[in-house]
Amino acid sequence: MNPRFVMMFSCVLMFIAAAMMVGQKEWTMLAIVVPVWLAVVGVWVYRQRTRD
């Protein structure tokens, strides 16, 4: 599969999950999951930029 498609799909799923967590007031879960997800996205973006 195309890595960009996988990342975009991951973004969409993360936004849906974050909205569900906010709706259910799961602040602890949100505080754990969002930084981990942002770190994964940051590493992916860094690897994409330095691959050339």
PDB file of C-alpha atoms in Angstrom:
ATOM      1  CA  MET A   1       0.000   0.000   0.000  1.00  0.00           C
ATOM      2  CA  ASN A   2       1.015   3.587  -0.551  1.00  0.00           C
ATOM      3  CA  PRO A   3       2.611   4.966   2.657  1.00  0.00           C
ATOM      4  CA  ARG A   4       0.962   8.357   2.160  1.00  0.00           C
ATOM      5  CA  PHE A   5      -2.458   6.722   1.959  1.00  0.00           C
ATOM      6  CA  VAL A   6      -1.753   4.798   5.154  1.00  0.00           C
ATOM      7  CA  MET A   7      -0.726   8.018   6.956  1.00  0.00           C
ATOM      8  CA  MET A   8      -3.795   9.903   5.745  1.00  0.00           C
ATOM      9  CA  PHE A   9      -6.024   7.017   6.824  1.00  0.00           C
ATOM     10  CA  SER A  10      -4.274   7.037  10.203  1.00  0.00           C
ATOM     11  CA  CYS A  11      -4.946  10.774  10.539  1.00  0.00           C
ATOM     12  CA  VAL A  12      -8.642  10.337   9.815  1.00  0.00           C
ATOM     13  CA  LEU A  13      -8.961   7.480  12.306  1.00  0.00           C
ATOM     14  CA  MET A  14      -7.057   9.453  14.958  1.00  0.00           C
ATOM     15  CA  PHE A  15      -9.333  12.472  14.590  1.00  0.00           C
ATOM     16  CA  ILE A  16     -12.396  10.230  14.937  1.00  0.00           C
ATOM     17  CA  ALA A  17     -10.887   8.506  18.002  1.00  0.00           C
ATOM     18  CA  ALA A  18      -9.959  11.875  19.555  1.00  0.00           C
ATOM     19  CA  ALA A  19     -13.489  13.167  19.021  1.00  0.00           C
ATOM     20  CA  MET A  20     -14.906  10.041  20.671  1.00  0.00           C
ATOM     21  CA  MET A  21     -12.526  10.418  23.632  1.00  0.00           C
ATOM     22  CA  VAL A  22     -13.507  14.067  24.093  1.00  0.00           C
ATOM     23  CA  GLY A  23     -17.191  13.141  23.816  1.00  0.00           C
ATOM     24  CA  GLN A  24     -16.834  10.550  26.584  1.00  0.00           C
ATOM     25  CA  LYS A  25     -14.547  12.805  28.657  1.00  0.00           C
ATOM     26  CA  GLU A  26     -11.659  10.311  28.571  1.00  0.00           C
ATOM     27  CA  TRP A  27      -9.021  12.972  29.205  1.00  0.00           C
ATOM     28  CA  THR A  28      -6.346  10.594  30.514  1.00  0.00           C
ATOM     29  CA  MET A  29      -6.557   8.364  27.452  1.00  0.00           C
ATOM     30  CA  LEU A  30      -6.468  11.422  25.189  1.00  0.00           C
ATOM     31  CA  ALA A  31      -3.417  12.775  27.045  1.00  0.00           C
ATOM     32  CA  ILE A  32      -1.589   9.475  26.463  1.00  0.00           C
ATOM     33  CA  VAL A  33      -2.636   8.673  22.894  1.00  0.00           C
ATOM     34  CA  VAL A  34      -2.274  12.073  21.204  1.00  0.00           C
ATOM     35  CA  PRO A  35       1.414  12.698  22.086  1.00  0.00           C
ATOM     36  CA  VAL A  36       2.328   9.132  21.100  1.00  0.00           C
ATOM     37  CA  TRP A  37       0.512   9.550  17.789  1.00  0.00           C
ATOM     38  CA  LEU A  38       2.177  12.928  17.175  1.00  0.00           C
ATOM     39  CA  ALA A  39       5.595  11.353  17.845  1.00  0.00           C
ATOM     40  CA  VAL A  40       4.866   8.600  15.320  1.00  0.00           C
ATOM     41  CA  VAL A  41       3.747  11.158  12.729  1.00  0.00           C
ATOM     42  CA  GLY A  42       6.843  13.272  13.432  1.00  0.00           C
ATOM     43  CA  VAL A  43       9.176  10.319  12.909  1.00  0.00           C
ATOM     44  CA  TRP A  44       7.345   9.399   9.700  1.00  0.00           C
ATOM     45  CA  VAL A  45       7.578  12.957   8.329  1.00  0.00           C
ATOM     46  CA  TYR A  46      11.272  13.169   9.267  1.00  0.00           C
ATOM     47  CA  ARG A  47      12.020   9.878   7.496  1.00  0.00           C
ATOM     48  CA  GLN A  48      10.086  10.992   4.406  1.00  0.00           C
ATOM     49  CA  ARG A  49      12.062  14.250   4.203  1.00  0.00           C
ATOM     50  CA  THR A  50      15.468  12.699   4.789  1.00  0.00           C
ATOM     51  CA  ARG A  51      14.933   9.736   2.450  1.00  0.00           C
ATOM     52  CA  ASP A  52      15.859  11.694  -0.705  1.00  0.00           C
TER      53      ASP A  52
END
